[in-house]
CSV table of N, CA and C in Angstrom, one decimal:
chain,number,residue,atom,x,y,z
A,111,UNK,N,0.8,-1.2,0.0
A,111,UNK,CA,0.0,0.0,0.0
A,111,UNK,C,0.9,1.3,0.0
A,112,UNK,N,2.0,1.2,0.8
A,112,UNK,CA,2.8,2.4,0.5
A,112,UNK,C,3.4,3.0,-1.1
A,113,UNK,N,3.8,1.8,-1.4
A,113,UNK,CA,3.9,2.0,-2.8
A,113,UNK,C,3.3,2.4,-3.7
A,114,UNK,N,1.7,2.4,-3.3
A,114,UNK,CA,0.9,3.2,-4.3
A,114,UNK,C,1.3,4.8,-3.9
A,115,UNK,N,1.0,4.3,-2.8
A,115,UNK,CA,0.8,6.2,-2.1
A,115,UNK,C,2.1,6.9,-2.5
A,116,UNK,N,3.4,6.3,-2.5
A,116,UNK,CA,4.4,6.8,-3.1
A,116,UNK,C,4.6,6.9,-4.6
A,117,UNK,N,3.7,6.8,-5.4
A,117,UNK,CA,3.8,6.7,-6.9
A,117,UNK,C,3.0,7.9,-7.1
A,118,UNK,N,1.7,7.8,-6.4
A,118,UNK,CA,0.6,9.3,-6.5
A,118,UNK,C,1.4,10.7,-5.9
A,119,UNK,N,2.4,10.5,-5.3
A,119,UNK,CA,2.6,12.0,-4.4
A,119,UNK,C,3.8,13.0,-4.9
A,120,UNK,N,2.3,14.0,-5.3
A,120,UNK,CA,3.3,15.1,-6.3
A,120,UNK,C,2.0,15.0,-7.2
A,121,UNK,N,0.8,14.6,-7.7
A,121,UNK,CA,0.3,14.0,-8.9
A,121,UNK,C,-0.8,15.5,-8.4
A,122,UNK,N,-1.3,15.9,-7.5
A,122,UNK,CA,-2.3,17.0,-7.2
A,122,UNK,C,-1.3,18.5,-7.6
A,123,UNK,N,-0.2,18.5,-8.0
A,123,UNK,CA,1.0,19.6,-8.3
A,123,UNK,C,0.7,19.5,-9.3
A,124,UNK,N,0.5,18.7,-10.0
A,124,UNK,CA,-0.1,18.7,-11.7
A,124,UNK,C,-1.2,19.4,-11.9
A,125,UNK,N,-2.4,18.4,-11.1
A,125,UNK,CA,-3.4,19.3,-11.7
A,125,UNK,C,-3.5,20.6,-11.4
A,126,UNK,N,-3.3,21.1,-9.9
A,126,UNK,CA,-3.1,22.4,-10.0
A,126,UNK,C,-2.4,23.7,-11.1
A,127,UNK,N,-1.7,23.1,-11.3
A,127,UNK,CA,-0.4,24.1,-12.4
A,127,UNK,C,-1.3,23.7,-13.6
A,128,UNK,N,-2.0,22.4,-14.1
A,128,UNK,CA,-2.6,22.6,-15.0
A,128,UNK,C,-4.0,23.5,-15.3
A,129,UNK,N,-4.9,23.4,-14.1
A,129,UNK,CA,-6.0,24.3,-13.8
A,129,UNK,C,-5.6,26.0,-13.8
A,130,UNK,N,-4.6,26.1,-12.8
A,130,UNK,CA,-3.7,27.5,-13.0
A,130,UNK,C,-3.9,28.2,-14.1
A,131,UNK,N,-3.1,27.3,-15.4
A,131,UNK,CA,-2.8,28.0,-16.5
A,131,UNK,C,-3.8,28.0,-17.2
A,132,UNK,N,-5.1,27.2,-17.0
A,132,UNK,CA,-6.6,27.5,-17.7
A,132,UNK,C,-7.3,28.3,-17.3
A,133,UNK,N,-7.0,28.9,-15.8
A,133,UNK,CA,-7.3,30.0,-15.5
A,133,UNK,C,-6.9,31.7,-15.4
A,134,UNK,N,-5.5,31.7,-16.0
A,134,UNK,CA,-4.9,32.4,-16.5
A,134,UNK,C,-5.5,32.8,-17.7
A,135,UNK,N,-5.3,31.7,-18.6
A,135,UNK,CA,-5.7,31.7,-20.1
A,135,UNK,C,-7.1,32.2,-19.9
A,136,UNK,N,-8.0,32.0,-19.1
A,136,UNK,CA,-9.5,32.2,-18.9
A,136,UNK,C,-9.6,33.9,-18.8
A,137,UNK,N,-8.8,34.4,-17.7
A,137,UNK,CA,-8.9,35.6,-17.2
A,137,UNK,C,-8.0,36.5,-18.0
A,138,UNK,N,-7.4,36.4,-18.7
A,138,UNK,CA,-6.8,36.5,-20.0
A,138,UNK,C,-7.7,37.1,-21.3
A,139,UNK,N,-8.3,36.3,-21.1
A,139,UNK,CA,-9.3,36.5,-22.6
A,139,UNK,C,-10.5,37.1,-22.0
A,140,UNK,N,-11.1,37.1,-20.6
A,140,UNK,CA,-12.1,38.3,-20.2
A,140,UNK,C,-11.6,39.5,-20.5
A,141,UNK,N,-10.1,39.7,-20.3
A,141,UNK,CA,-9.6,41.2,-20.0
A,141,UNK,C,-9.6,42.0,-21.1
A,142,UNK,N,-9.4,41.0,-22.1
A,142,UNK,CA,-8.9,41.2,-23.3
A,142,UNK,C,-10.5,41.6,-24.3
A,143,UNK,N,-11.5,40.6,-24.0
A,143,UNK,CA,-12.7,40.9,-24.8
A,143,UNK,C,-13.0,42.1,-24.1
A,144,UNK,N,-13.4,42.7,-22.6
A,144,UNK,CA,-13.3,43.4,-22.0
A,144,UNK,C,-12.8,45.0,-22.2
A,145,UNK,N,-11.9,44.8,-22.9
A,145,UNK,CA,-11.4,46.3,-23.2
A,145,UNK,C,-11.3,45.9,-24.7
A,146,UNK,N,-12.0,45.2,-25.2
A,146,UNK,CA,-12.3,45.6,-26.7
A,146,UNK,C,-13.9,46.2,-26.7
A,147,UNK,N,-14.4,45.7,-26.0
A,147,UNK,CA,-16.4,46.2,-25.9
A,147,UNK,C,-16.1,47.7,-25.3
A,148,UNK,N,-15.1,47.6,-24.6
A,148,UNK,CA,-14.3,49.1,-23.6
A,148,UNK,C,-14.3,50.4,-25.2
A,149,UNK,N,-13.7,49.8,-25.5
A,149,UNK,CA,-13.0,50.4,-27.0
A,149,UNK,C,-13.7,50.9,-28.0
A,150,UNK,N,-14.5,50.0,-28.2
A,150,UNK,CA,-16.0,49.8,-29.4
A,150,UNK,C,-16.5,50.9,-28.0
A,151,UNK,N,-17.4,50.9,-27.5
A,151,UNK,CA,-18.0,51.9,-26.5
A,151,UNK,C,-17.6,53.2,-26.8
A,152,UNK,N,-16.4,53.4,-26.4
A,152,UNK,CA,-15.5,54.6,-26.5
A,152,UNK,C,-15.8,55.5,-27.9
A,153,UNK,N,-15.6,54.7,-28.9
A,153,UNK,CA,-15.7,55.4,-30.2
A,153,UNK,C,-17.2,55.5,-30.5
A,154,UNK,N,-17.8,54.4,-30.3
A,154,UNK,CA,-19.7,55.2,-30.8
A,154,UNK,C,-19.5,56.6,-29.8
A,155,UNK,N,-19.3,56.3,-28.4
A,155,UNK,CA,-19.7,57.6,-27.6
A,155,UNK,C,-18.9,59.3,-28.3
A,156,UNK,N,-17.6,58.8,-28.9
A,156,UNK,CA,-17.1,59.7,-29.2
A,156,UNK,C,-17.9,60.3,-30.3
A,157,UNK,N,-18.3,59.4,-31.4
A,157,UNK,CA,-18.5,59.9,-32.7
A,157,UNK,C,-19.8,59.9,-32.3
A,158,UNK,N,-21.3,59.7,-31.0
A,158,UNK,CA,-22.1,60.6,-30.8
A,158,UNK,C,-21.9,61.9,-30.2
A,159,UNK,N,-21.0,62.0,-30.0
A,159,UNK,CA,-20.4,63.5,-29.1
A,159,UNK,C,-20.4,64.0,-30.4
A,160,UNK,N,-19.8,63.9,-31.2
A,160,UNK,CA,-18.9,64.8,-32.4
A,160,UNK,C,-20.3,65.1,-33.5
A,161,UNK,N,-21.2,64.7,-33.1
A,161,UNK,CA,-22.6,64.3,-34.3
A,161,UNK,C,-23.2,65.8,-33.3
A,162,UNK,N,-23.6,65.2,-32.2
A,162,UNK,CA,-24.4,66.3,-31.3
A,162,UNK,C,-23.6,68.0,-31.3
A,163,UNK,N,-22.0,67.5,-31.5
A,163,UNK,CA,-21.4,69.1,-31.3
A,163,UNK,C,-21.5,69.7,-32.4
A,164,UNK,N,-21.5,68.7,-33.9
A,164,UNK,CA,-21.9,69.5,-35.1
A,164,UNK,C,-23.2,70.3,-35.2
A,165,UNK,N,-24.5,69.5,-34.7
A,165,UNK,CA,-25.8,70.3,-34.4
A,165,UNK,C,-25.6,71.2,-33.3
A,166,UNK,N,-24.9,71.3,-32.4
A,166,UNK,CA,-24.6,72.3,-31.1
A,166,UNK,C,-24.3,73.3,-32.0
A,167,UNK,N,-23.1,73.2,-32.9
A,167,UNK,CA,-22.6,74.3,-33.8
A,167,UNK,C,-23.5,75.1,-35.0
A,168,UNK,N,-23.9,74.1,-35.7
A,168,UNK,CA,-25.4,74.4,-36.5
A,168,UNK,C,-26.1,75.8,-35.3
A,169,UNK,N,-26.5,75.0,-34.3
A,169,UNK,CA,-27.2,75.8,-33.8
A,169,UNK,C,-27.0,77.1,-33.1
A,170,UNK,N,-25.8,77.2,-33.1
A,170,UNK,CA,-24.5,77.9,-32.2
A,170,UNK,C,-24.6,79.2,-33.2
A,171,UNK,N,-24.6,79.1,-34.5
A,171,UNK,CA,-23.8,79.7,-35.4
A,171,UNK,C,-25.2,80.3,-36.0
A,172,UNK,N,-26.3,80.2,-35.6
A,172,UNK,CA,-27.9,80.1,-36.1
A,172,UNK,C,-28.0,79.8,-37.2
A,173,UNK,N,-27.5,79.2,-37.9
A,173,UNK,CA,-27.4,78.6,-39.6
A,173,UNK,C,-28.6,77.5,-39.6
A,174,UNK,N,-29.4,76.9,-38.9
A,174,UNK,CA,-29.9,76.1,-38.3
A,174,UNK,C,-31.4,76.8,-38.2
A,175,UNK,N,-30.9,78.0,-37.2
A,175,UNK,CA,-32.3,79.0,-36.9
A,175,UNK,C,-33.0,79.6,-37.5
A,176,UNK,N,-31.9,80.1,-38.4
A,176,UNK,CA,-32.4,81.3,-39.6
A,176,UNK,C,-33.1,80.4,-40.5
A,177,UNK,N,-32.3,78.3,-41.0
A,177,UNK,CA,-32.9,78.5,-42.2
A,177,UNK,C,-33.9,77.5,-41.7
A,178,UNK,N,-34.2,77.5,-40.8
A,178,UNK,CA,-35.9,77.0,-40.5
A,178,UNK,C,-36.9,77.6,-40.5
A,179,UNK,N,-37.2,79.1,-40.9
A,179,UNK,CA,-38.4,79.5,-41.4
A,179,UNK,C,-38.1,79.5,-43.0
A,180,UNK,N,-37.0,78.8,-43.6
A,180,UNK,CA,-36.8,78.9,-45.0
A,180,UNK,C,-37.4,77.3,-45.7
A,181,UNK,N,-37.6,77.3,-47.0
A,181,UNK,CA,-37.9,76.0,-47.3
A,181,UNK,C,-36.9,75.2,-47.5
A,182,UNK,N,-35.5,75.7,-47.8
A,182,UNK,CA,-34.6,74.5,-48.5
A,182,UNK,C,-33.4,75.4,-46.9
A,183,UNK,N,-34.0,74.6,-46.1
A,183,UNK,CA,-32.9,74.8,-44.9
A,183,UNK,C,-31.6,73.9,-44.8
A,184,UNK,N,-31.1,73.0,-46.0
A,184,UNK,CA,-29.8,72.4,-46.1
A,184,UNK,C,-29.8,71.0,-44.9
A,185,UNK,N,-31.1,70.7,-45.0
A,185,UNK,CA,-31.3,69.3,-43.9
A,185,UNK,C,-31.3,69.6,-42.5
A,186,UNK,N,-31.3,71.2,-42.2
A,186,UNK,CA,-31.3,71.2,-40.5
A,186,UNK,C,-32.2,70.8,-40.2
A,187,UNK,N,-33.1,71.0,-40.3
A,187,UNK,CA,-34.9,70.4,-39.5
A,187,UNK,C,-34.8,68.6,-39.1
A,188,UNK,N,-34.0,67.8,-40.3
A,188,UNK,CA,-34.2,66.6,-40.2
A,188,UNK,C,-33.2,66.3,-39.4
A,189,UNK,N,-32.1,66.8,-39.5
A,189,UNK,CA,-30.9,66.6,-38.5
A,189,UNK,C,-31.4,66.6,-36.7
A,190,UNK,N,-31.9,68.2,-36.7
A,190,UNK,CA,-32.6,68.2,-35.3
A,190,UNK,C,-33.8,67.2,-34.9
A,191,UNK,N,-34.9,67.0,-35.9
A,191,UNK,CA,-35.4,65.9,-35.4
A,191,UNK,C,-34.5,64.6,-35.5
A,192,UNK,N,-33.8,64.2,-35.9
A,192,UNK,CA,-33.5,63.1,-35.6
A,192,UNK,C,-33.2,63.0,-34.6
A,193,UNK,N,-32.5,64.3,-34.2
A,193,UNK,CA,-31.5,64.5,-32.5
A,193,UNK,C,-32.3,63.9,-31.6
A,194,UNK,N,-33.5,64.9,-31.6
A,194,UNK,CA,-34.2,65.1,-30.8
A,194,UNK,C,-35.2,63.4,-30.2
A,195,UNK,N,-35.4,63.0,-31.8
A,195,UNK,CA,-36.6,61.7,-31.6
A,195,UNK,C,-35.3,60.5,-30.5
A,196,UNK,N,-33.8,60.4,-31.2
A,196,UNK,CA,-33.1,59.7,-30.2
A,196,UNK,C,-32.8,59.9,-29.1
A,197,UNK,N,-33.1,61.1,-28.4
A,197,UNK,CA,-32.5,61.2,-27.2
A,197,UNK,C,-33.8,61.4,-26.2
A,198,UNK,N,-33.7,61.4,-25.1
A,198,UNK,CA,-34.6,61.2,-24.1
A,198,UNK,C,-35.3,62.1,-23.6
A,199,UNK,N,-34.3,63.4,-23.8
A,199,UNK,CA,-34.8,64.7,-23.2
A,199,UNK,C,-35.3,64.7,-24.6
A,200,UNK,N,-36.1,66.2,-24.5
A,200,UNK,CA,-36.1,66.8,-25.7
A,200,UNK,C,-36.0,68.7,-25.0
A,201,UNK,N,-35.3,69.4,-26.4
A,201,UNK,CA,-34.8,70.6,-26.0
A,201,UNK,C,-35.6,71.4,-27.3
A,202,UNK,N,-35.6,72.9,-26.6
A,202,UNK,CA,-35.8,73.6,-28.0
A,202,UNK,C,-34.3,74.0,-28.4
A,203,UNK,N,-34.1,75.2,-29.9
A,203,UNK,CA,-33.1,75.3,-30.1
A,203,UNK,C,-32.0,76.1,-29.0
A,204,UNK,N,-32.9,77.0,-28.6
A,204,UNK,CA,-32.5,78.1,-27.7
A,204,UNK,C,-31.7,77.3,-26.8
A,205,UNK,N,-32.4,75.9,-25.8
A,205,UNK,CA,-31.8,75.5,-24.8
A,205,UNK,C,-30.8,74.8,-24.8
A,206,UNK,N,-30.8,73.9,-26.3
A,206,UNK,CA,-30.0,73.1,-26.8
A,206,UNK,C,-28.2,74.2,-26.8
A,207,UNK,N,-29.1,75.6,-27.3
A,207,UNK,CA,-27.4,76.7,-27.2
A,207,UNK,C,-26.7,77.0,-25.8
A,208,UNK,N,-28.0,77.2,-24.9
A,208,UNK,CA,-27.3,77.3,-23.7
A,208,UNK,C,-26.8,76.5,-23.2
A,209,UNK,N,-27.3,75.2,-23.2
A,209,UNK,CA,-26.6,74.2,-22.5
A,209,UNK,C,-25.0,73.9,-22.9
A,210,UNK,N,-24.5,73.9,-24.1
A,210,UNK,CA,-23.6,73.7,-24.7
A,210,UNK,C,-22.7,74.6,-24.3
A,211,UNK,N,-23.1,75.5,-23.7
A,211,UNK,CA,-22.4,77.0,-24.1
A,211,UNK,C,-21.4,77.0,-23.0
């Protein structure tokens, strides 16, 4: 009976170090998909910043204000509704300038 017990000891050093390194490898690839969704995030939010500051400026610059009582206002009306239908608040133009400001 010793002789078994002496053949097995050291054999749980294995699986540990092999579990280890699947856990490594595991926590590895969270970090990693992790700050790729991080990433992807980062850039929609940026390039909705950069959308909203172009209509900030539209509206900043009144290019936007003036040609909304015009018929061929160069797509501002549709721009601002679109703004407007995606986001949660809704603003007029006026408040939309203050806020930015």
């Amino acid at each position: 009976m010793r002789t078994v017990q002496k053949a097995e000891s050291g054999a749980s050093a294995v699986v540990v170090a092999a579990v280890m390194v699947l856990l490594m490898a595991m926590a590895a690839m969270a970090i990693d998909l992790g700050a790729g969704f991080t990433e992807r995030r980062q850039n929609q939010t940026s390039a909705d910043v950069g959308v909203l500051a172009g209509a900030i400026d539209a509206l900043d610059l009144g290019e936007c204000g003036a040609a909304a009582a015009t018929v061929d206002d160069g797509g501002c009306n549709e721009v601002l509704t679109f703004i407007q239908q995606n986001l949660t608040s809704s603003f007029t133009n006026a408040e939309w300038v203050d806020i930015w400001r």
